[in-house]
Amino acid sequence: MFNQPKQKSTATHTWQVWAMYVVLAVSLSEEQALKQACPSCDATQSCNCSSMGLDFIPSGLTDKITLLDLARNRIKHIRAHDLQQAVNLRTLLLQSNKISSIDEDSFVSLGKLELLDLSNNRLAHLSPGWFDHLVSLQHLHIHGNCYSDLGESSPFSSLRNLSSLHLGNPQFSTIRQGNFDGITLLDQLWIEGSNLSVYEPGSLKSIKKINHMIISIRRVDLFSAIVRDLLHSAIWLEIREIKLDIENEKLVQNSTLPLTIQKMTFTRVSFSDKYASQIMVLLKEITSLRELESIDSVLEGNGNWNTKLIEVSGQSSVEIISVTNMTILHFYMFLDPEGLESQISKLKRLSIASSKVFMVPCRLARNFLSLVYLDFHDNLLVNNRLSETICKGAWPSLQTLNLSKNSLKSLNQTAKYVTNLPKLNNLDISQNNFGEIPDVCEWPANLKYLNLSRTRISKLTACIPSTLEVLDISANNLKEFNLHLPFLKELYLAKNQLKALPDATSIPNLVALSIRGNKLNSFSKEELESFKKMELLDASANNFICSCEFLSFIQHQAGIGQMLVGWPEGYICDSPLAVRGAQVGAVHLSLMECHRSLVVSLICAVVFLAILILVAIGYKYHAVWYMRMTWAWLRAKRKPKRAPPKDICYDAFVSYSENDSNWVENVMVQELEQACPPFRLCLHKRDFVPGKWIVDNIIDSIEKSHKTLFVLSEHFVQSEWCKYELDFSHFRLFDENNDAAILILLEPIQSQAIPKRFCKLRKIMNTKTYLEWPREEEQQEMFWENLKAALKS
């Protein structure tokens, strides 16, 4: 009975363990399934499952994921539990699938979601329940689906933080009041409504402010109604895909609210002659309008506008007009736009690009009184029409002129005509085909910025004005830069043929230099420091020779990374071959590669020093003598062991120290050579052959002597002469016959005192008797008798 609770507790614990195991197993299996379905979903926060042919949202999503990309798959249905665990998701991309249905609670756990893209799917309706819990959503893309309207109420009422909304599709036809309730502020609202047929007035009024409103519509009546609703909320209104043929509509009605539209853009819009005048008049009603823009639009007709109606309607408030890629169907028959002079006097910026403009009438050009910026790039302007376009008195306030990518061919004429612009300080005439450049040109006195890039100039002359602060001559065929421009601050020389940096003394105030993509091999510290005010240098995309000097300078120069634009990835070694393609900042050459001459010099110096030391040691220890004596000994060893009897010339060869010469020459020689019969002795002083090497003399004398007399004394064993010159002769002598040697001990010598190099002499003295010179006269007679007997043996 007492064991029952314990057993129950054990069973409960076992079930808990099994439950945890099952949960972990399911979790691991789901993660494994996720990795199999989408291999890029790993431990990172980003999960890219796009373009994988998935039919469903893969299971196993965790709270670690903040970005989930499921775009371009085949998903048809989003279930309630598919995204339940992805509670920290910030971005969910589901565009370009086949989604036709979404469960009401599918996004309930995505309270942190900031971007949701459901575009280009098959949603036939929108449900407010999808978005109820997306309290953090800022960007919503639902365009390209199949819904025809947004429903009876607003599907976006709970999206308090929404910043951008993109909706609509080819089937979208109806906008009702209340569809945008709950939205008070949008940075961008984009409505694709090319087939929009029903717009209930006031539908967009609930949005208090829209920074950028984009709408594609075709019906002009809807255009007027939408513009009226946006007059007090939109800052920038962009109209797309419409043919404006408004006749008697009114855009601005009686209202005390201030107008907010400052910019209006027409994209892919068609204007006709019949209604162009009316549109200009209607736009004047929007007194807050400051900027008009036209992109990829079409101007029908030949400019036969009702200019009187435009003139009597008052002044326009527009200050900026920008026209890009305007197609004028009959531009060669386009009429001179008379009557517009009063409408352009306050215009400050005019840009007409890629629109086949070939001239502006002088009469019209003189009425642009306030214009400071004029852009005519990518048109058909030619030199012989510039006299009309830039005539005297034209564009009196103009400061910036862009004539790039036209058909100008004479730099001299172009410079001459722009002198009619007294306030001009910025001129862009790039991408024209000038080719030659004259020696001298006239320019406006205040010109500071000049762009001559891509004009096929091959050399520079004094035609370039000295007043410039910025000069761009990139992408020409320049091989040198030798202009004196004292005020120049920025110089752009990219994509030319320069091999060195310009001379700093000619451009002393230069702050920024671009010499990218030239033939620059290197630059030195001295060259760089010669530019006293240089802050930025773009020398990337050159073929650098990574020499030791260049690498040492560029890798150790303080702050080089802040000065060099594109450092380090844009600076690549071209040579040496071993480091070609490597970044300059990462290359490290060896000591031998960097200091080859120094290393070779050091090696030569070490070898020379070693030879010098060996010579000094050899001189001190008489190595030359040792080598010569070794050679002589080797030669002696090759001779026969005993000379023939006919070659014996002496009874004895006497080896003695110079210090003992008095006894040898005056005592022993007298006694032996005057004996009866006399003995013939060989003495080096007397019998050596003059001019013959002394060692050869010694060896020859020993070989021609019957005996050899060694007169031993302290002087003999300590003698350098004996040490160097008789050593090898001893070897020869003792190798042949030890009995041929007669030792005379002139004075007592301890055998230990004999140097070890006389090893054979020590051995003989230890094994053979020798004659001692007695000091007593009565014993000297016996000495001589013994000596003579030894010589005769």
PDB file of C-alpha atoms in Angstrom, residues 251-515:
ATOM      1  CA  LEU A 251      -9.836  70.753 -61.256  1.00  0.00           C
ATOM      2  CA  VAL A 252     -10.007  73.228 -58.363  1.00  0.00           C
ATOM      3  CA  GLN A 253     -13.337  73.914 -56.703  1.00  0.00           C
ATOM      4  CA  ASN A 254     -14.143  76.432 -54.012  1.00  0.00           C
ATOM      5  CA  SER A 255     -12.266  75.384 -50.897  1.00  0.00           C
ATOM      6  CA  THR A 256     -10.585  77.124 -48.017  1.00  0.00           C
ATOM      7  CA  LEU A 257      -8.083  74.289 -47.525  1.00  0.00           C
ATOM      8  CA  PRO A 258      -4.557  74.928 -48.782  1.00  0.00           C
ATOM      9  CA  LEU A 259      -3.445  73.090 -51.918  1.00  0.00           C
ATOM     10  CA  THR A 260      -0.581  70.637 -51.325  1.00  0.00           C
ATOM     11  CA  ILE A 261       0.379  69.294 -54.771  1.00  0.00           C
ATOM     12  CA  GLN A 262       3.876  70.549 -55.525  1.00  0.00           C
ATOM     13  CA  LYS A 263       4.911  68.125 -58.264  1.00  0.00           C
ATOM     14  CA  MET A 264       2.958  66.437 -61.026  1.00  0.00           C
ATOM     15  CA  THR A 265       4.386  63.719 -63.273  1.00  0.00           C
ATOM     16  CA  PHE A 266       2.863  62.385 -66.488  1.00  0.00           C
ATOM     17  CA  THR A 267       4.255  58.967 -67.434  1.00  0.00           C
ATOM     18  CA  ARG A 268       3.358  57.372 -70.763  1.00  0.00           C
ATOM     19  CA  VAL A 269       0.676  59.984 -71.271  1.00  0.00           C
ATOM     20  CA  SER A 270      -0.639  61.230 -74.627  1.00  0.00           C
ATOM     21  CA  PHE A 271      -1.239  64.953 -75.269  1.00  0.00           C
ATOM     22  CA  SER A 272      -3.105  66.240 -78.296  1.00  0.00           C
ATOM     23  CA  ASP A 273      -2.975  69.720 -79.870  1.00  0.00           C
ATOM     24  CA  LYS A 274      -6.696  70.150 -79.253  1.00  0.00           C
ATOM     25  CA  TYR A 275      -6.498  69.749 -75.503  1.00  0.00           C
ATOM     26  CA  ALA A 276      -2.895  70.757 -74.695  1.00  0.00           C
ATOM     27  CA  SER A 277      -3.899  74.384 -74.192  1.00  0.00           C
ATOM     28  CA  GLN A 278      -6.793  73.425 -71.916  1.00  0.00           C
ATOM     29  CA  ILE A 279      -4.532  71.243 -69.755  1.00  0.00           C
ATOM     30  CA  MET A 280      -2.072  74.113 -69.307  1.00  0.00           C
ATOM     31  CA  VAL A 281      -4.880  76.364 -68.193  1.00  0.00           C
ATOM     32  CA  LEU A 282      -6.313  73.771 -65.786  1.00  0.00           C
ATOM     33  CA  LEU A 283      -2.920  73.124 -64.200  1.00  0.00           C
ATOM     34  CA  LYS A 284      -2.584  76.857 -63.497  1.00  0.00           C
ATOM     35  CA  GLU A 285      -5.493  76.474 -61.072  1.00  0.00           C
ATOM     36  CA  ILE A 286      -3.224  74.379 -58.844  1.00  0.00           C
ATOM     37  CA  THR A 287      -1.359  77.345 -57.452  1.00  0.00           C
ATOM     38  CA  SER A 288       0.819  75.144 -55.210  1.00  0.00           C
ATOM     39  CA  LEU A 289       2.231  73.332 -58.263  1.00  0.00           C
ATOM     40  CA  ARG A 290       5.956  74.034 -58.674  1.00  0.00           C
ATOM     41  CA  GLU A 291       7.223  71.156 -60.804  1.00  0.00           C
ATOM     42  CA  LEU A 292       5.944  69.432 -63.943  1.00  0.00           C
ATOM     43  CA  GLU A 293       7.497  66.253 -65.289  1.00  0.00           C
ATOM     44  CA  SER A 294       6.806  64.196 -68.394  1.00  0.00           C
ATOM     45  CA  ILE A 295       8.358  60.747 -68.987  1.00  0.00           C
ATOM     46  CA  ASP A 296       7.965  58.582 -72.088  1.00  0.00           C
ATOM     47  CA  SER A 297       4.970  60.570 -73.243  1.00  0.00           C
ATOM     48  CA  VAL A 298       3.626  61.391 -76.715  1.00  0.00           C
ATOM     49  CA  LEU A 299       2.848  64.832 -78.129  1.00  0.00           C
ATOM     50  CA  GLU A 300       0.440  64.559 -81.020  1.00  0.00           C
ATOM     51  CA  GLY A 301      -0.071  67.227 -83.657  1.00  0.00           C
ATOM     52  CA  ASN A 302       2.315  69.990 -84.663  1.00  0.00           C
ATOM     53  CA  GLY A 303       2.055  72.485 -81.808  1.00  0.00           C
ATOM     54  CA  ASN A 304      -1.005  74.407 -83.023  1.00  0.00           C
ATOM     55  CA  TRP A 305      -2.088  75.436 -79.539  1.00  0.00           C
ATOM     56  CA  ASN A 306      -4.533  78.087 -78.364  1.00  0.00           C
ATOM     57  CA  THR A 307      -1.852  80.420 -77.037  1.00  0.00           C
ATOM     58  CA  LYS A 308      -4.307  83.298 -76.506  1.00  0.00           C
ATOM     59  CA  LEU A 309      -6.312  81.199 -74.063  1.00  0.00           C
ATOM     60  CA  ILE A 310      -3.093  80.286 -72.256  1.00  0.00           C
ATOM     61  CA  GLU A 311      -2.005  83.922 -72.067  1.00  0.00           C
ATOM     62  CA  VAL A 312      -5.257  85.340 -70.694  1.00  0.00           C
ATOM     63  CA  SER A 313      -5.457  82.617 -68.022  1.00  0.00           C
ATOM     64  CA  GLY A 314      -2.664  84.264 -66.065  1.00  0.00           C
ATOM     65  CA  GLN A 315       0.795  83.336 -64.897  1.00  0.00           C
ATOM     66  CA  SER A 316       1.867  79.781 -64.153  1.00  0.00           C
ATOM     67  CA  SER A 317       3.319  78.955 -60.730  1.00  0.00           C
ATOM     68  CA  VAL A 318       5.495  76.174 -62.155  1.00  0.00           C
ATOM     69  CA  GLU A 319       9.242  76.731 -61.674  1.00  0.00           C
ATOM     70  CA  ILE A 320      10.629  73.392 -62.872  1.00  0.00           C
ATOM     71  CA  ILE A 321       9.762  71.532 -66.081  1.00  0.00           C
ATOM     72  CA  SER A 322      11.385  68.216 -66.935  1.00  0.00           C
ATOM     73  CA  VAL A 323      10.664  66.335 -70.171  1.00  0.00           C
ATOM     74  CA  THR A 324      12.339  62.971 -70.831  1.00  0.00           C
ATOM     75  CA  ASN A 325      11.925  60.929 -74.005  1.00  0.00           C
ATOM     76  CA  MET A 326       9.058  62.917 -75.383  1.00  0.00           C
ATOM     77  CA  THR A 327       7.869  61.573 -78.725  1.00  0.00           C
ATOM     78  CA  ILE A 328       6.737  64.381 -81.033  1.00  0.00           C
ATOM     79  CA  LEU A 329       5.004  62.609 -83.878  1.00  0.00           C
ATOM     80  CA  HIS A 330       5.594  65.436 -86.387  1.00  0.00           C
ATOM     81  CA  PHE A 331       8.551  67.195 -84.801  1.00  0.00           C
ATOM     82  CA  TYR A 332       9.957  68.462 -88.149  1.00  0.00           C
ATOM     83  CA  MET A 333       6.651  70.307 -88.781  1.00  0.00           C
ATOM     84  CA  PHE A 334       6.313  71.540 -85.199  1.00  0.00           C
ATOM     85  CA  LEU A 335       5.275  75.209 -85.144  1.00  0.00           C
ATOM     86  CA  ASP A 336       7.103  78.014 -83.405  1.00  0.00           C
ATOM     87  CA  PRO A 337       5.284  78.140 -80.020  1.00  0.00           C
ATOM     88  CA  GLU A 338       4.253  81.816 -80.093  1.00  0.00           C
ATOM     89  CA  GLY A 339       2.339  83.285 -77.209  1.00  0.00           C
ATOM     90  CA  LEU A 340       4.119  81.286 -74.495  1.00  0.00           C
ATOM     91  CA  GLU A 341       6.553  84.071 -73.582  1.00  0.00           C
ATOM     92  CA  SER A 342       4.458  85.263 -70.665  1.00  0.00           C
ATOM     93  CA  GLN A 343       4.277  81.725 -69.258  1.00  0.00           C
ATOM     94  CA  ILE A 344       8.006  81.088 -68.989  1.00  0.00           C
ATOM     95  CA  SER A 345       9.404  84.220 -67.378  1.00  0.00           C
ATOM     96  CA  LYS A 346       9.373  82.688 -63.878  1.00  0.00           C
ATOM     97  CA  LEU A 347      10.658  79.257 -64.901  1.00  0.00           C
ATOM     98  CA  LYS A 348      13.912  78.409 -63.091  1.00  0.00           C
ATOM     99  CA  ARG A 349      14.813  74.916 -64.335  1.00  0.00           C
ATOM    100  CA  LEU A 350      14.084  73.386 -67.744  1.00  0.00           C
ATOM    101  CA  SER A 351      15.134  69.917 -68.846  1.00  0.00           C
ATOM    102  CA  ILE A 352      14.202  68.484 -72.242  1.00  0.00           C
ATOM    103  CA  ALA A 353      16.169  65.248 -72.765  1.00  0.00           C
ATOM    104  CA  SER A 354      16.033  62.588 -75.478  1.00  0.00           C
ATOM    105  CA  SER A 355      13.284  64.440 -77.328  1.00  0.00           C
ATOM    106  CA  LYS A 356      14.873  65.351 -80.720  1.00  0.00           C
ATOM    107  CA  VAL A 357      15.185  69.080 -79.952  1.00  0.00           C
ATOM    108  CA  PHE A 358      17.289  70.723 -82.679  1.00  0.00           C
ATOM    109  CA  MET A 359      16.834  74.413 -81.836  1.00  0.00           C
ATOM    110  CA  VAL A 360      15.022  76.989 -79.685  1.00  0.00           C
ATOM    111  CA  PRO A 361      13.887  80.222 -81.374  1.00  0.00           C
ATOM    112  CA  CYS A 362      15.884  83.224 -80.195  1.00  0.00           C
ATOM    113  CA  ARG A 363      12.684  85.229 -79.501  1.00  0.00           C
ATOM    114  CA  LEU A 364      11.480  82.516 -77.110  1.00  0.00           C
ATOM    115  CA  ALA A 365      14.923  81.990 -75.550  1.00  0.00           C
ATOM    116  CA  ARG A 366      15.138  85.684 -74.575  1.00  0.00           C
ATOM    117  CA  ASN A 367      11.994  85.340 -72.406  1.00  0.00           C
ATOM    118  CA  PHE A 368      13.416  82.736 -70.045  1.00  0.00           C
ATOM    119  CA  LEU A 369      14.321  85.550 -67.679  1.00  0.00           C
ATOM    120  CA  SER A 370      14.613  83.514 -64.465  1.00  0.00           C
ATOM    121  CA  LEU A 371      16.001  80.272 -65.864  1.00  0.00           C
ATOM    122  CA  VAL A 372      19.229  79.206 -64.105  1.00  0.00           C
ATOM    123  CA  TYR A 373      19.369  75.538 -65.217  1.00  0.00           C
ATOM    124  CA  LEU A 374      18.928  74.274 -68.789  1.00  0.00           C
ATOM    125  CA  ASP A 375      19.352  70.616 -69.811  1.00  0.00           C
ATOM    126  CA  PHE A 376      19.212  69.673 -73.493  1.00  0.00           C
ATOM    127  CA  HIS A 377      21.184  66.408 -73.325  1.00  0.00           C
ATOM    128  CA  ASP A 378      20.640  63.637 -75.903  1.00  0.00           C
ATOM    129  CA  ASN A 379      18.993  65.766 -78.560  1.00  0.00           C
ATOM    130  CA  LEU A 380      19.808  66.958 -82.099  1.00  0.00           C
ATOM    131  CA  LEU A 381      21.517  70.315 -81.489  1.00  0.00           C
ATOM    132  CA  VAL A 382      24.144  71.257 -84.087  1.00  0.00           C
ATOM    133  CA  ASN A 383      26.672  74.090 -84.252  1.00  0.00           C
ATOM    134  CA  ASN A 384      25.048  76.097 -87.041  1.00  0.00           C
ATOM    135  CA  ARG A 385      21.792  76.302 -85.029  1.00  0.00           C
ATOM    136  CA  LEU A 386      23.437  77.378 -81.786  1.00  0.00           C
ATOM    137  CA  SER A 387      23.484  80.971 -83.032  1.00  0.00           C
ATOM    138  CA  GLU A 388      19.678  80.857 -82.818  1.00  0.00           C
ATOM    139  CA  THR A 389      19.380  78.836 -79.610  1.00  0.00           C
ATOM    140  CA  ILE A 390      22.039  80.824 -77.722  1.00  0.00           C
ATOM    141  CA  CYS A 391      21.694  84.214 -79.324  1.00  0.00           C
ATOM    142  CA  LYS A 392      22.636  87.482 -77.656  1.00  0.00           C
ATOM    143  CA  GLY A 393      20.266  88.235 -74.795  1.00  0.00           C
ATOM    144  CA  ALA A 394      18.998  84.649 -74.572  1.00  0.00           C
ATOM    145  CA  TRP A 395      18.818  82.868 -71.234  1.00  0.00           C
ATOM    146  CA  PRO A 396      20.068  85.981 -69.338  1.00  0.00           C
ATOM    147  CA  SER A 397      20.178  84.304 -65.890  1.00  0.00           C
ATOM    148  CA  LEU A 398      21.454  80.901 -66.985  1.00  0.00           C
ATOM    149  CA  GLN A 399      24.160  79.396 -64.765  1.00  0.00           C
ATOM    150  CA  THR A 400      24.138  75.700 -65.762  1.00  0.00           C
ATOM    151  CA  LEU A 401      23.886  74.418 -69.334  1.00  0.00           C
ATOM    152  CA  ASN A 402      23.912  70.755 -70.383  1.00  0.00           C
ATOM    153  CA  LEU A 403      24.410  70.147 -74.112  1.00  0.00           C
ATOM    154  CA  SER A 404      25.847  66.658 -73.787  1.00  0.00           C
ATOM    155  CA  LYS A 405      25.178  63.893 -76.308  1.00  0.00           C
ATOM    156  CA  ASN A 406      24.136  66.151 -79.161  1.00  0.00           C
ATOM    157  CA  SER A 407      25.641  66.629 -82.637  1.00  0.00           C
ATOM    158  CA  LEU A 408      28.115  69.430 -81.916  1.00  0.00           C
ATOM    159  CA  LYS A 409      31.392  69.128 -83.836  1.00  0.00           C
ATOM    160  CA  SER A 410      33.239  72.442 -83.415  1.00  0.00           C
ATOM    161  CA  LEU A 411      34.527  73.262 -79.956  1.00  0.00           C
ATOM    162  CA  ASN A 412      35.602  76.703 -81.142  1.00  0.00           C
ATOM    163  CA  GLN A 413      32.070  77.643 -82.296  1.00  0.00           C
ATOM    164  CA  THR A 414      30.450  76.113 -79.226  1.00  0.00           C
ATOM    165  CA  ALA A 415      32.724  78.156 -76.944  1.00  0.00           C
ATOM    166  CA  LYS A 416      32.043  81.275 -78.998  1.00  0.00           C
ATOM    167  CA  TYR A 417      28.240  80.977 -78.693  1.00  0.00           C
ATOM    168  CA  VAL A 418      28.179  80.224 -74.964  1.00  0.00           C
ATOM    169  CA  THR A 419      30.013  83.523 -74.389  1.00  0.00           C
ATOM    170  CA  ASN A 420      26.548  85.049 -74.928  1.00  0.00           C
ATOM    171  CA  LEU A 421      25.654  83.647 -71.485  1.00  0.00           C
ATOM    172  CA  PRO A 422      27.322  86.093 -69.068  1.00  0.00           C
ATOM    173  CA  LYS A 423      26.371  84.241 -65.862  1.00  0.00           C
ATOM    174  CA  LEU A 424      27.198  80.738 -67.072  1.00  0.00           C
ATOM    175  CA  ASN A 425      29.537  78.885 -64.679  1.00  0.00           C
ATOM    176  CA  ASN A 426      28.696  75.207 -65.390  1.00  0.00           C
ATOM    177  CA  LEU A 427      28.877  73.783 -68.922  1.00  0.00           C
ATOM    178  CA  ASP A 428      28.469  70.134 -69.926  1.00  0.00           C
ATOM    179  CA  ILE A 429      29.289  69.468 -73.604  1.00  0.00           C
ATOM    180  CA  SER A 430      30.370  65.858 -73.133  1.00  0.00           C
ATOM    181  CA  GLN A 431      29.631  63.046 -75.630  1.00  0.00           C
ATOM    182  CA  ASN A 432      29.906  65.344 -78.640  1.00  0.00           C
ATOM    183  CA  ASN A 433      32.261  64.625 -81.521  1.00  0.00           C
ATOM    184  CA  PHE A 434      34.754  67.516 -81.314  1.00  0.00           C
ATOM    185  CA  GLY A 435      37.942  65.579 -82.065  1.00  0.00           C
ATOM    186  CA  GLU A 436      40.275  68.528 -82.669  1.00  0.00           C
ATOM    187  CA  ILE A 437      40.729  71.257 -80.114  1.00  0.00           C
ATOM    188  CA  PRO A 438      41.846  74.763 -81.177  1.00  0.00           C
ATOM    189  CA  ASP A 439      44.824  76.544 -79.635  1.00  0.00           C
ATOM    190  CA  VAL A 440      42.735  79.430 -78.262  1.00  0.00           C
ATOM    191  CA  CYS A 441      39.026  79.723 -77.407  1.00  0.00           C
ATOM    192  CA  GLU A 442      36.662  82.344 -75.976  1.00  0.00           C
ATOM    193  CA  TRP A 443      34.657  81.347 -72.907  1.00  0.00           C
ATOM    194  CA  PRO A 444      32.301  83.042 -70.426  1.00  0.00           C
ATOM    195  CA  ALA A 445      34.309  84.929 -67.840  1.00  0.00           C
ATOM    196  CA  ASN A 446      32.687  83.120 -64.891  1.00  0.00           C
ATOM    197  CA  LEU A 447      32.991  79.560 -66.218  1.00  0.00           C
ATOM    198  CA  LYS A 448      34.091  77.238 -63.393  1.00  0.00           C
ATOM    199  CA  TYR A 449      32.792  73.778 -64.354  1.00  0.00           C
ATOM    200  CA  LEU A 450      33.502  72.242 -67.756  1.00  0.00           C
ATOM    201  CA  ASN A 451      32.721  68.682 -68.887  1.00  0.00           C
ATOM    202  CA  LEU A 452      34.539  67.551 -72.050  1.00  0.00           C
ATOM    203  CA  SER A 453      34.391  63.810 -71.429  1.00  0.00           C
ATOM    204  CA  ARG A 454      33.900  61.441 -74.395  1.00  0.00           C
ATOM    205  CA  THR A 455      34.564  64.123 -77.017  1.00  0.00           C
ATOM    206  CA  ARG A 456      37.447  62.315 -78.848  1.00  0.00           C
ATOM    207  CA  ILE A 457      40.026  64.894 -77.818  1.00  0.00           C
ATOM    208  CA  SER A 458      43.581  63.622 -78.211  1.00  0.00           C
ATOM    209  CA  LYS A 459      45.500  66.600 -76.790  1.00  0.00           C
ATOM    210  CA  LEU A 460      44.939  69.657 -74.623  1.00  0.00           C
ATOM    211  CA  THR A 461      45.727  73.270 -75.488  1.00  0.00           C
ATOM    212  CA  ALA A 462      45.277  76.723 -74.015  1.00  0.00           C
ATOM    213  CA  CYS A 463      41.698  76.556 -75.316  1.00  0.00           C
ATOM    214  CA  ILE A 464      40.757  75.177 -71.881  1.00  0.00           C
ATOM    215  CA  PRO A 465      39.842  78.228 -69.749  1.00  0.00           C
ATOM    216  CA  SER A 466      42.140  79.005 -66.824  1.00  0.00           C
ATOM    217  CA  THR A 467      39.193  80.058 -64.620  1.00  0.00           C
ATOM    218  CA  LEU A 468      37.994  76.466 -64.128  1.00  0.00           C
ATOM    219  CA  GLU A 469      37.530  74.876 -60.712  1.00  0.00           C
ATOM    220  CA  VAL A 470      36.219  71.547 -62.052  1.00  0.00           C
ATOM    221  CA  LEU A 471      37.345  69.916 -65.308  1.00  0.00           C
ATOM    222  CA  ASP A 472      36.171  66.546 -66.629  1.00  0.00           C
ATOM    223  CA  ILE A 473      38.048  65.231 -69.691  1.00  0.00           C
ATOM    224  CA  SER A 474      37.478  61.546 -69.031  1.00  0.00           C
ATOM    225  CA  ALA A 475      37.239  58.873 -71.737  1.00  0.00           C
ATOM    226  CA  ASN A 476      39.280  60.673 -74.377  1.00  0.00           C
ATOM    227  CA  ASN A 477      42.643  59.692 -75.857  1.00  0.00           C
ATOM    228  CA  LEU A 478      44.919  61.917 -73.774  1.00  0.00           C
ATOM    229  CA  LYS A 479      48.504  60.826 -73.216  1.00  0.00           C
ATOM    230  CA  GLU A 480      49.587  63.780 -71.084  1.00  0.00           C
ATOM    231  CA  PHE A 481      48.197  66.645 -69.048  1.00  0.00           C
ATOM    232  CA  ASN A 482      50.267  69.825 -69.103  1.00  0.00           C
ATOM    233  CA  LEU A 483      47.776  72.626 -68.564  1.00  0.00           C
ATOM    234  CA  HIS A 484      48.279  75.441 -66.066  1.00  0.00           C
ATOM    235  CA  LEU A 485      44.995  75.809 -64.160  1.00  0.00           C
ATOM    236  CA  PRO A 486      45.696  77.718 -60.944  1.00  0.00           C
ATOM    237  CA  PHE A 487      42.105  77.601 -59.597  1.00  0.00           C
ATOM    238  CA  LEU A 488      41.329  73.966 -60.428  1.00  0.00           C
ATOM    239  CA  LYS A 489      40.015  71.928 -57.478  1.00  0.00           C
ATOM    240  CA  GLU A 490      38.634  68.789 -59.172  1.00  0.00           C
ATOM    241  CA  LEU A 491      40.148  67.023 -62.190  1.00  0.00           C
ATOM    242  CA  TYR A 492      38.667  63.939 -63.853  1.00  0.00           C
ATOM    243  CA  LEU A 493      41.024  62.096 -66.230  1.00  0.00           C
ATOM    244  CA  ALA A 494      39.501  58.609 -66.115  1.00  0.00           C
ATOM    245  CA  LYS A 495      39.827  56.243 -69.110  1.00  0.00           C
ATOM    246  CA  ASN A 496      42.644  58.006 -70.940  1.00  0.00           C
ATOM    247  CA  GLN A 497      46.223  56.933 -71.785  1.00  0.00           C
ATOM    248  CA  LEU A 498      48.166  58.756 -69.060  1.00  0.00           C
ATOM    249  CA  LYS A 499      51.211  57.008 -67.605  1.00  0.00           C
ATOM    250  CA  ALA A 500      51.898  59.383 -64.699  1.00  0.00           C
ATOM    251  CA  LEU A 501      50.142  61.797 -62.368  1.00  0.00           C
ATOM    252  CA  PRO A 502      49.865  65.387 -63.628  1.00  0.00           C
ATOM    253  CA  ASP A 503      52.425  67.972 -62.554  1.00  0.00           C
ATOM    254  CA  ALA A 504      51.269  69.363 -59.219  1.00  0.00           C
ATOM    255  CA  THR A 505      52.888  72.761 -59.777  1.00  0.00           C
ATOM    256  CA  SER A 506      50.457  73.441 -62.653  1.00  0.00           C
ATOM    257  CA  ILE A 507      47.379  72.688 -60.524  1.00  0.00           C
ATOM    258  CA  PRO A 508      48.400  73.805 -57.008  1.00  0.00           C
ATOM    259  CA  ASN A 509      44.860  73.948 -55.541  1.00  0.00           C
ATOM    260  CA  LEU A 510      43.732  70.486 -56.621  1.00  0.00           C
ATOM    261  CA  VAL A 511      41.582  68.735 -54.003  1.00  0.00           C
ATOM    262  CA  ALA A 512      40.248  65.717 -55.925  1.00  0.00           C
ATOM    263  CA  LEU A 513      41.805  63.821 -58.832  1.00  0.00           C
ATOM    264  CA  SER A 514      40.416  60.865 -60.790  1.00  0.00           C
ATOM    265  CA  ILE A 515      42.900  59.040 -63.023  1.00  0.00           C
TER     266      ILE A 515
END
